[in-house]
Amino acid sequence: RRHAGMSFFQEGARKATEDKLVNTPDNLDGISSISWSPRKNLLVASSWDSRVMCWEISSRGESQPKAFINHDGPVLCTAFSGDGTRVFSGGVDTFGKMWVLGQNKPSNVAKHDSPIRHIRYCPEFNILATGGWDKKVLYWDLRQQKPALTMKLPERCYAMDSLGNLLVVGCAGRDVCIYDLKTPNRLHKSERSTLKNQASTQPSHFPSIPLISSIKFHHSFKFHQFHQIPPIP
């Protein structure tokens, strides 16, 4: 009997010929992150040549460049706000920027002592979370210039994602830190990943299972599943 997973991958391979290339500039450097708008057919990507670019994607998969902004160094991460009207980005210049789509004058809304590796907007709590190579996670109230809260990490932030009230951070040295955003000033759980190599890609959720991968010469994966976060005593 055919395995259901095999049919899924075979279907994906069949549709590979239908993939569309995004209309990118000829002089574009390497892409460091991509993010989809939660509300519209908009795609943003950051690059090593300091740009954050936005495209509108049609129902036929055709891409139309809309606008772009610049950082003062390579950009490493992007994220949309919950309503899809703003784009957040961070990078080697150590600043986190907020770009209101339709306006080409981004504002600085976050600052680390070292490059910002990951950035996430948490709409349920109206906060922006940034993880940096300064071994910190910072929470930002966008109405204030200083961080609302600083959490120290055991090592540099290499991966970060959020879902609901859960924030998961993968660090150099294979440490995984889990925070409950209902009590963001306390570490909910910390564990050592059994992956042999350094975590190097952003966690993903399926839909409640954070997936962290590591890479050396091949990929390996580990699932971290939390059915329900218990109250912290």
Coordinates of N, CA and C in Angstrom, one line a residue:
R1 N 0.8 -1.2 0.0 CA 0.0 0.0 0.0 C 0.9 1.2 0.0
R2 N 0.5 2.2 -0.8 CA 1.3 3.4 -0.9 C 1.2 4.2 0.4
H3 N 2.3 4.7 0.9 CA 2.4 5.5 2.1 C 1.8 6.9 1.8
A4 N 1.0 7.5 2.7 CA 0.4 8.8 2.4 C 1.5 9.9 2.3
G5 N 2.5 9.7 3.1 CA 3.6 10.8 3.0 C 4.3 10.7 1.6
M6 N 4.4 9.5 1.0 CA 5.1 9.4 -0.3 C 4.2 10.2 -1.3
S7 N 2.9 10.0 -1.3 CA 2.0 10.7 -2.2 C 2.2 12.2 -2.1
F8 N 2.3 12.7 -0.9 CA 2.5 14.1 -0.7 C 3.7 14.6 -1.4
F9 N 4.9 13.9 -1.1 CA 6.1 14.4 -1.8 C 6.1 14.2 -3.3
Q10 N 5.4 13.1 -3.8 CA 5.3 13.0 -5.2 C 4.5 14.1 -5.8
E11 N 3.4 14.5 -5.1 CA 2.6 15.6 -5.6 C 3.4 16.9 -5.6
G12 N 4.2 17.1 -4.6 CA 5.1 18.3 -4.6 C 6.1 18.3 -5.7
A13 N 6.7 17.1 -6.0 CA 7.6 17.0 -7.1 C 6.9 17.3 -8.4
R14 N 5.7 16.8 -8.6 CA 5.0 17.0 -9.8 C 4.7 18.5 -10.0
K15 N 4.5 19.2 -9.0 CA 4.1 20.6 -9.1 C 5.4 21.5 -9.1
A16 N 6.6 20.9 -9.0 CA 7.8 21.7 -8.9 C 7.9 22.5 -10.2
T17 N 7.5 22.0 -11.4 CA 7.6 22.7 -12.6 C 6.7 23.9 -12.7
E18 N 5.7 24.0 -11.8 CA 4.8 25.1 -11.7 C 5.4 26.2 -10.8
D19 N 6.5 26.1 -10.2 CA 7.0 27.1 -9.3 C 7.4 28.3 -10.1
K20 N 7.2 29.5 -9.4 CA 7.5 30.8 -10.0 C 8.7 31.4 -9.4
L21 N 9.5 32.1 -10.2 CA 10.7 32.8 -9.7 C 10.2 34.2 -9.3
V22 N 10.7 34.7 -8.1 CA 10.3 36.1 -7.7 C 11.2 37.0 -8.6
N23 N 10.6 38.1 -9.0 CA 11.2 39.1 -9.8 C 12.2 39.9 -8.9
T24 N 13.5 39.5 -8.8 CA 14.5 40.1 -8.0 C 15.5 40.9 -8.8
P25 N 16.1 41.9 -8.2 CA 17.1 42.7 -8.9 C 18.3 41.9 -9.3
D26 N 18.9 42.2 -10.5 CA 20.0 41.4 -11.0 C 21.2 41.5 -10.0
N27 N 21.4 42.6 -9.3 CA 22.5 42.8 -8.4 C 22.2 42.4 -7.0
L28 N 21.1 41.7 -6.7 CA 20.8 41.3 -5.4 C 21.8 40.3 -4.8
D29 N 22.2 40.5 -3.6 CA 23.1 39.6 -2.9 C 22.2 38.4 -2.3
G30 N 22.9 37.6 -1.5 CA 22.2 36.4 -0.9 C 21.0 36.8 0.0
I31 N 19.9 36.0 -0.1 CA 18.7 36.2 0.7 C 18.9 35.6 2.1
S32 N 18.6 36.4 3.1 CA 18.8 35.9 4.5 C 17.5 35.5 5.2
S33 N 16.4 36.0 4.7 CA 15.1 35.7 5.4 C 14.0 36.0 4.4
I34 N 12.8 35.4 4.6 CA 11.6 35.7 3.8 C 10.4 35.7 4.8
S35 N 9.4 36.5 4.6 CA 8.2 36.5 5.5 C 7.0 36.8 4.6
W36 N 5.9 36.1 4.9 CA 4.7 36.3 4.2 C 3.8 37.2 5.1
S37 N 3.0 38.1 4.4 CA 2.0 38.9 5.2 C 0.9 38.0 5.6
P38 N 0.4 38.1 6.9 CA -0.7 37.3 7.3 C -2.1 37.8 6.8
R39 N -2.1 38.9 6.1 CA -3.3 39.5 5.6 C -3.4 39.6 4.1
K40 N -2.3 39.9 3.4 CA -2.4 40.2 2.0 C -1.3 39.3 1.3
N41 N -1.4 39.3 -0.1 CA -0.5 38.6 -0.9 C 0.8 39.3 -1.0
L42 N 1.5 39.6 0.1 CA 2.7 40.3 0.1 C 3.9 39.5 0.6
L43 N 5.0 39.6 0.0 CA 6.2 38.8 0.4 C 7.3 39.8 0.7
V44 N 8.0 39.7 1.8 CA 9.2 40.5 2.0 C 10.4 39.6 2.2
A45 N 11.6 40.1 1.8 CA 12.8 39.3 2.0 C 13.9 40.3 2.4
S46 N 14.9 39.8 3.2 CA 16.0 40.6 3.5 C 17.3 40.0 2.8
S47 N 18.3 40.8 2.7 CA 19.5 40.3 1.9 C 20.7 40.8 2.6
W48 N 21.8 40.2 2.2 CA 23.1 40.5 2.7 C 23.7 41.9 2.2
D49 N 23.0 42.5 1.2 CA 23.4 43.8 0.7 C 22.6 44.9 1.3
S50 N 22.0 44.6 2.5 CA 21.4 45.7 3.4 C 20.0 46.0 3.0
R51 N 19.4 45.3 2.1 CA 18.0 45.6 1.7 C 16.9 44.8 2.3
V52 N 15.8 45.4 2.5 CA 14.5 44.7 2.8 C 13.6 45.1 1.7
M53 N 13.1 44.0 0.9 CA 12.3 44.3 -0.3 C 10.9 43.7 -0.1
C54 N 9.9 44.3 -0.8 CA 8.6 43.8 -0.7 C 8.0 43.6 -2.1
W55 N 7.3 42.5 -2.3 CA 6.7 42.2 -3.6 C 5.2 41.9 -3.3
E56 N 4.4 42.2 -4.3 CA 3.0 41.8 -4.3 C 2.9 40.5 -5.2
I57 N 2.3 39.5 -4.7 CA 2.2 38.2 -5.5 C 0.8 38.0 -6.0
S58 N 0.6 37.8 -7.3 CA -0.7 37.7 -7.8 C -1.2 36.3 -7.6
S59 N -2.5 36.0 -7.9 CA -3.1 34.7 -7.8 C -2.4 33.7 -8.7
R60 N -1.8 34.2 -9.8 CA -1.1 33.3 -10.7 C 0.4 33.1 -10.3
G61 N 0.8 33.6 -9.2 CA 2.2 33.5 -8.7 C 3.2 34.5 -9.3
E62 N 2.7 35.4 -10.0 CA 3.6 36.5 -10.6 C 3.9 37.5 -9.5
S63 N 5.1 38.0 -9.5 CA 5.6 38.9 -8.5 C 5.8 40.3 -9.0
Q64 N 5.4 41.3 -8.3 CA 5.6 42.7 -8.7 C 6.3 43.4 -7.6
P65 N 7.5 43.9 -7.8 CA 8.2 44.7 -6.8 C 7.4 45.9 -6.4
K66 N 7.3 46.1 -5.1 CA 6.5 47.3 -4.6 C 7.4 48.4 -4.0
A67 N 8.4 48.0 -3.2 CA 9.2 49.0 -2.5 C 10.3 48.3 -1.8
F68 N 11.3 49.1 -1.3 CA 12.4 48.5 -0.5 C 12.9 49.6 0.4
I69 N 13.6 49.1 1.5 CA 14.3 50.0 2.4 C 15.7 49.5 2.6
N70 N 16.5 50.3 3.3 CA 17.9 49.9 3.5 C 18.2 49.9 5.0
H71 N 19.1 49.0 5.4 CA 19.8 49.1 6.7 C 21.2 49.6 6.4
D72 N 22.0 49.8 7.5 CA 23.4 50.2 7.4 C 24.3 49.0 7.4
G73 N 23.8 47.8 7.1 CA 24.6 46.6 7.1 C 23.7 45.4 6.6
P74 N 24.3 44.2 6.5 CA 23.5 43.1 6.1 C 22.3 42.9 7.0
V75 N 21.1 42.6 6.4 CA 19.9 42.3 7.2 C 19.7 40.8 7.3
L76 N 19.4 40.4 8.5 CA 19.4 39.0 8.9 C 18.0 38.4 9.1
C77 N 17.0 39.3 9.4 CA 15.7 38.8 9.7 C 14.6 39.8 9.4
T78 N 13.4 39.2 9.2 CA 12.2 40.0 8.9 C 11.0 39.4 9.6
A79 N 9.9 40.2 9.8 CA 8.7 39.7 10.4 C 7.6 40.7 10.1
F80 N 6.4 40.3 9.9 CA 5.2 41.1 9.7 C 4.5 41.4 11.1
S81 N 3.8 42.5 11.2 CA 2.9 42.7 12.3 C 1.7 41.9 12.1
G82 N 0.9 41.7 13.1 CA -0.3 40.9 13.1 C -1.3 41.3 12.0
D83 N -1.4 42.6 11.8 CA -2.4 43.1 10.8 C -1.8 43.3 9.4
G84 N -0.5 43.0 9.3 CA 0.2 43.0 8.0 C 0.5 44.4 7.4
T85 N 0.4 45.4 8.3 CA 0.6 46.8 7.8 C 2.1 47.2 8.0
R86 N 2.8 46.5 8.9 CA 4.2 46.9 9.2 C 5.1 45.7 9.0
V87 N 6.3 46.0 8.7 CA 7.4 45.0 8.6 C 8.5 45.4 9.5
F88 N 9.0 44.4 10.3 CA 10.1 44.6 11.2 C 11.3 43.9 10.6
S89 N 12.5 44.4 10.8 CA 13.7 43.8 10.3 C 14.8 44.2 11.3
G90 N 15.8 43.3 11.3 CA 17.0 43.5 12.1 C 18.2 42.9 11.4
G91 N 19.4 43.3 11.9 CA 20.6 42.8 11.2 C 21.9 43.2 11.9
V92 N 22.9 43.2 11.1 CA 24.3 43.4 11.6 C 24.5 44.9 12.1
D93 N 23.7 45.8 11.7 CA 23.9 47.2 12.2 C 23.3 47.3 13.6
T94 N 22.8 46.2 14.2 CA 22.4 46.1 15.6 C 21.0 46.8 15.8
F95 N 20.4 47.4 14.8 CA 19.1 48.1 15.0 C 18.0 47.2 14.5
G96 N 16.8 47.3 15.1 CA 15.6 46.7 14.6 C 14.8 47.9 14.1
K97 N 14.3 47.7 12.8 CA 13.5 48.8 12.2 C 12.1 48.4 12.0
M98 N 11.2 49.4 12.0 CA 9.8 49.2 11.7 C 9.5 50.0 10.4
W99 N 9.0 49.2 9.4 CA 8.6 49.8 8.1 C 7.1 49.8 7.9
V100 N 6.5 50.9 7.9 CA 5.0 51.0 7.7 C 4.9 50.9 6.2
L101 N 4.3 49.9 5.6 CA 4.1 49.7 4.2 C 3.3 50.9 3.6
G102 N 3.8 51.4 2.5 CA 3.3 52.6 1.9 C 4.1 53.8 2.2
Q103 N 5.0 53.7 3.2 CA 5.9 54.7 3.6 C 7.3 54.2 3.4
N104 N 8.2 55.0 3.0 CA 9.6 54.5 2.7 C 10.6 55.2 3.7
K105 N 10.1 55.5 4.9 CA 10.9 56.0 6.0 C 10.8 55.2 7.2
P106 N 11.6 54.1 7.3 CA 11.5 53.2 8.5 C 12.1 53.9 9.7
S107 N 11.6 53.5 10.8 CA 12.0 54.0 12.1 C 12.7 52.9 12.9
N108 N 13.7 53.3 13.7 CA 14.4 52.4 14.6 C 13.5 52.1 15.9
V109 N 13.2 50.9 16.1 CA 12.4 50.5 17.3 C 13.1 49.6 18.2
A110 N 14.3 49.1 17.9 CA 15.0 48.1 18.8 C 16.5 48.3 18.6
K111 N 17.2 48.0 19.6 CA 18.7 48.1 19.6 C 19.3 47.1 20.5
H112 N 20.3 46.4 19.9 CA 21.1 45.4 20.6 C 22.6 45.9 20.7
D113 N 23.4 45.2 21.5 CA 24.8 45.5 21.5 C 25.6 44.7 20.4
S114 N 25.0 43.7 19.8 CA 25.5 43.0 18.7 C 24.4 42.7 17.7
P115 N 24.8 42.1 16.5 CA 23.7 41.9 15.5 C 22.5 41.3 16.0
I116 N 21.3 41.7 15.4 CA 20.0 41.1 15.7 C 19.9 40.0 14.8
R117 N 19.8 38.7 15.3 CA 19.7 37.6 14.4 C 18.2 37.2 14.1
H118 N 17.3 37.4 15.0 CA 15.9 37.1 14.8 C 15.0 38.1 15.4
I119 N 13.8 38.2 14.8 CA 12.8 39.2 15.2 C 11.4 38.6 15.0
R120 N 10.6 38.8 16.0 CA 9.2 38.3 16.0 C 8.3 39.3 16.6
Y121 N 7.1 39.5 15.9 CA 6.0 40.3 16.5 C 5.0 39.3 17.1
C122 N 4.6 39.6 18.3 CA 3.7 38.7 19.1 C 2.4 39.4 19.2
P123 N 1.4 39.3 18.3 CA 0.2 40.1 18.3 C -0.7 39.9 19.5
E124 N -0.7 38.7 20.1 CA -1.5 38.5 21.2 C -1.1 39.4 22.4
F125 N 0.1 39.8 22.4 CA 0.7 40.6 23.5 C 1.1 42.0 23.1
N126 N 1.0 42.3 21.8 CA 1.4 43.6 21.3 C 2.9 43.9 21.6
I127 N 3.8 42.9 21.5 CA 5.2 43.2 21.8 C 6.0 42.7 20.6
L128 N 7.2 43.3 20.5 CA 8.2 42.8 19.5 C 9.3 42.2 20.3
A129 N 9.7 41.0 19.9 CA 10.8 40.2 20.5 C 11.9 40.2 19.5
T130 N 13.1 40.5 20.1 CA 14.3 40.4 19.2 C 15.4 39.6 19.9
G131 N 16.1 38.7 19.2 CA 17.1 37.9 19.7 C 18.4 38.2 19.0
G132 N 19.5 38.4 19.8 CA 20.7 38.9 19.2 C 21.9 38.0 19.6
W133 N 23.0 38.4 18.9 CA 24.3 37.7 19.2 C 25.0 38.3 20.5
D134 N 24.3 39.2 21.2 CA 24.8 39.7 22.5 C 24.2 38.8 23.6
K135 N 23.7 37.7 23.2 CA 23.1 36.7 24.2 C 21.9 37.2 25.0
K136 N 21.1 38.0 24.3 CA 19.9 38.5 24.9 C 18.7 38.4 24.1
V137 N 17.5 38.2 24.7 CA 16.2 38.4 24.1 C 15.6 39.7 24.7
L138 N 15.2 40.6 23.9 CA 14.6 41.9 24.3 C 13.2 42.0 23.9
Y139 N 12.3 42.4 24.8 CA 10.9 42.6 24.5 C 10.7 44.1 24.4
W140 N 10.0 44.5 23.3 CA 9.8 46.0 23.1 C 8.3 46.3 23.0
D141 N 8.0 47.4 23.8 CA 6.7 48.1 23.6 C 7.0 49.2 22.6
L142 N 6.4 49.1 21.5 CA 6.7 50.1 20.4 C 6.4 51.5 20.7
R143 N 5.8 51.8 21.8 CA 5.6 53.2 22.2 C 6.7 53.7 23.0
Q144 N 7.7 52.9 23.3 CA 8.8 53.3 24.2 C 10.1 53.0 23.4
Q145 N 11.2 53.8 23.8 CA 12.5 53.7 23.1 C 13.4 52.7 23.8
K146 N 13.1 52.3 25.0 CA 13.9 51.4 25.7 C 13.2 50.0 25.8
P147 N 13.9 48.9 25.9 CA 13.2 47.6 26.0 C 12.4 47.5 27.3
A148 N 11.2 46.9 27.1 CA 10.3 46.7 28.3 C 10.9 45.6 29.2
L149 N 11.7 44.7 28.6 CA 12.2 43.6 29.4 C 13.4 43.0 28.7
T150 N 14.5 42.6 29.5 CA 15.7 42.0 28.9 C 15.8 40.6 29.6
M151 N 16.0 39.6 28.7 CA 16.2 38.2 29.2 C 17.6 37.8 28.7
K152 N 18.4 37.3 29.6 CA 19.7 36.8 29.2 C 19.7 35.4 28.7
L153 N 20.4 35.1 27.6 CA 20.5 33.8 27.1 C 21.8 33.1 27.4
P154 N 21.8 31.8 27.4 CA 23.1 31.1 27.7 C 24.2 31.3 26.6
E155 N 23.7 31.6 25.4 CA 24.6 31.8 24.3 C 23.9 32.7 23.2
R156 N 24.6 32.9 22.1 CA 24.0 33.7 21.1 C 22.7 33.1 20.5
C157 N 21.8 34.0 20.1 CA 20.6 33.6 19.5 C 20.8 33.2 18.1
Y158 N 20.5 31.9 17.7 CA 20.7 31.4 16.3 C 19.3 31.1 15.7
A159 N 18.3 31.0 16.5 CA 16.9 30.6 16.0 C 15.9 31.1 16.9
M160 N 14.7 31.5 16.4 CA 13.7 32.0 17.3 C 12.3 32.0 16.6
D161 N 11.3 31.6 17.3 CA 10.0 31.7 16.7 C 9.0 31.7 17.8
S162 N 7.7 32.1 17.5 CA 6.7 32.2 18.5 C 5.4 31.7 18.0
L163 N 4.5 31.2 18.9 CA 3.2 30.8 18.6 C 2.3 30.9 19.8
G164 N 1.3 31.8 19.7 CA 0.5 32.1 20.8 C 1.3 32.7 22.0
N165 N 1.3 32.1 23.1 CA 2.0 32.6 24.2 C 3.4 31.9 24.4
L166 N 3.8 31.2 23.4 CA 5.1 30.4 23.5 C 6.1 31.1 22.6
L167 N 7.3 31.3 23.2 CA 8.5 31.8 22.4 C 9.6 30.8 22.6
V168 N 10.1 30.3 21.5 CA 11.2 29.3 21.6 C 12.5 29.9 21.0
V169 N 13.6 29.8 21.7 CA 14.9 30.4 21.2 C 15.9 29.2 21.1
G170 N 16.5 29.1 20.0 CA 17.6 28.1 19.8 C 18.9 28.9 19.9
C171 N 19.8 28.5 20.7 CA 21.1 29.2 21.0 C 22.3 28.4 20.5
A172 N 23.4 29.2 20.3 CA 24.7 28.5 20.0 C 25.0 27.6 21.2
G173 N 25.6 26.5 20.9 CA 25.8 25.5 22.0 C 24.7 24.5 22.2
R174 N 23.6 24.6 21.3 CA 22.5 23.7 21.2 C 21.6 23.8 22.4
D175 N 21.6 25.0 23.1 CA 20.6 25.2 24.2 C 19.3 25.7 23.6
V176 N 18.2 25.2 24.1 CA 16.9 25.6 23.7 C 16.1 26.2 24.9
C177 N 15.7 27.5 24.7 CA 15.1 28.2 25.8 C 13.6 28.5 25.4
I178 N 12.7 28.1 26.3 CA 11.3 28.3 26.1 C 10.7 29.3 27.1
Y179 N 10.0 30.3 26.6 CA 9.4 31.3 27.4 C 7.9 31.4 27.2
D180 N 7.2 31.5 28.4 CA 5.7 31.7 28.3 C 5.5 33.2 28.4
L181 N 5.0 33.8 27.3 CA 4.8 35.3 27.3 C 3.8 35.8 28.2
K182 N 3.0 34.9 28.9 CA 2.2 35.4 30.0 C 3.0 35.8 31.2
T183 N 4.1 35.2 31.3 CA 5.1 35.6 32.4 C 6.5 35.7 31.8
P184 N 6.7 36.7 30.9 CA 7.9 36.8 30.1 C 9.2 37.1 30.9
N185 N 9.0 37.4 32.1 CA 10.3 37.7 32.9 C 10.9 36.5 33.5
R186 N 10.3 35.3 33.2 CA 10.8 34.0 33.8 C 11.0 33.0 32.6
L187 N 12.1 32.3 32.7 CA 12.3 31.2 31.8 C 11.4 30.0 32.1
H188 N 10.6 29.6 31.2 CA 9.7 28.5 31.5 C 10.4 27.2 31.5
K189 N 11.2 27.0 30.5 CA 11.9 25.7 30.4 C 13.2 25.8 29.6
S190 N 14.2 25.1 29.9 CA 15.4 25.1 29.2 C 15.9 23.6 29.0
E191 N 16.3 23.3 27.8 CA 16.8 21.9 27.6 C 18.0 22.0 26.6
R192 N 18.7 20.9 26.6 CA 19.9 20.7 25.7 C 19.4 19.9 24.5
S193 N 19.5 20.5 23.3 CA 19.1 19.7 22.1 C 20.0 18.5 21.9
T194 N 19.4 17.4 21.5 CA 20.1 16.2 21.2 C 20.8 16.2 19.8
L195 N 20.5 17.3 19.0 CA 21.1 17.4 17.7 C 22.6 17.5 17.9
K196 N 23.3 16.9 17.0 CA 24.8 16.9 17.1 C 25.4 18.1 16.6
N197 N 24.7 18.9 15.7 CA 25.3 20.1 15.2 C 24.5 21.3 15.6
Q198 N 25.1 22.5 15.3 CA 24.5 23.7 15.7 C 23.2 24.0 15.1
A199 N 22.2 24.4 15.9 CA 20.9 24.9 15.3 C 21.2 26.1 14.4
S200 N 20.6 26.0 13.2 CA 21.0 27.0 12.2 C 19.8 27.6 11.5
T201 N 18.6 27.0 11.7 CA 17.4 27.5 11.0 C 16.3 27.9 12.0
Q202 N 15.4 28.7 11.5 CA 14.3 29.2 12.4 C 13.4 28.1 12.7
P203 N 13.0 28.0 14.0 CA 12.0 27.0 14.4 C 10.7 27.2 13.6
S204 N 9.9 26.1 13.3 CA 8.6 26.2 12.7 C 7.6 25.5 13.5
H205 N 6.3 25.7 13.4 CA 5.3 25.1 14.1 C 4.4 24.3 13.2
F206 N 3.9 23.1 13.7 CA 3.1 22.2 12.9 C 1.9 21.7 13.6
P207 N 0.9 22.5 14.1 CA 0.9 23.9 14.3 C 1.4 24.2 15.7
S208 N 1.5 23.1 16.6 CA 1.9 23.4 18.0 C 3.2 22.7 18.3
I209 N 4.0 22.3 17.2 CA 5.2 21.6 17.4 C 6.4 22.4 16.9
P210 N 7.2 23.1 17.8 CA 8.3 23.8 17.3 C 9.4 22.8 16.7
L211 N 9.8 23.1 15.5 CA 10.8 22.2 14.8 C 12.1 23.0 14.6
I212 N 13.1 22.4 15.2 CA 14.5 23.0 15.1 C 15.4 22.1 14.4
S213 N 16.1 22.6 13.4 CA 17.0 21.8 12.6 C 18.4 22.3 12.8
S214 N 19.3 21.4 12.6 CA 20.8 21.7 12.6 C 21.3 21.3 11.2
I215 N 22.5 21.9 10.9 CA 23.1 21.6 9.6 C 24.6 21.5 9.7
K216 N 25.1 20.5 9.1 CA 26.6 20.4 8.9 C 26.8 20.1 7.5
F217 N 26.9 18.8 7.1 CA 26.9 18.4 5.7 C 25.6 17.8 5.4
H218 N 24.7 17.6 6.3 CA 23.4 17.1 6.1 C 22.4 17.7 7.1
H219 N 21.1 17.6 6.9 CA 20.2 18.1 7.8 C 19.7 17.1 8.8
S220 N 19.4 17.5 10.0 CA 18.8 16.7 11.0 C 17.8 17.5 11.8
F221 N 16.7 16.9 12.4 CA 15.6 17.6 12.9 C 15.3 17.1 14.3
K222 N 14.7 18.0 15.1 CA 14.1 17.5 16.4 C 12.8 18.3 16.6
F223 N 11.8 17.6 17.1 CA 10.5 18.2 17.4 C 10.5 18.4 18.9
H224 N 10.0 19.6 19.3 CA 9.8 20.0 20.7 C 8.3 20.2 20.8
Q225 N 7.5 19.3 21.5 CA 6.1 19.4 21.5 C 5.6 19.8 22.9
F226 N 4.7 20.8 23.0 CA 4.1 21.2 24.2 C 2.6 21.3 24.0
H227 N 1.9 20.3 24.6 CA 0.4 20.2 24.4 C -0.2 21.4 25.1
Q228 N 0.2 21.7 26.3 CA -0.3 22.9 27.0 C 0.7 23.3 28.0
I229 N 1.0 24.6 28.1 CA 1.9 25.1 29.0 C 1.3 25.2 30.4
P230 N 1.8 24.5 31.4 CA 1.2 24.6 32.7 C 1.5 25.9 33.4
P231 N 0.8 26.3 34.3 CA 1.1 27.6 35.0 C 2.4 27.5 35.8
I232 N 3.1 28.5 35.8 CA 4.4 28.5 36.5 C 4.2 28.9 37.9
P233 N 4.7 28.0 38.8 CA 4.5 28.3 40.2 C 5.3 29.5 40.7

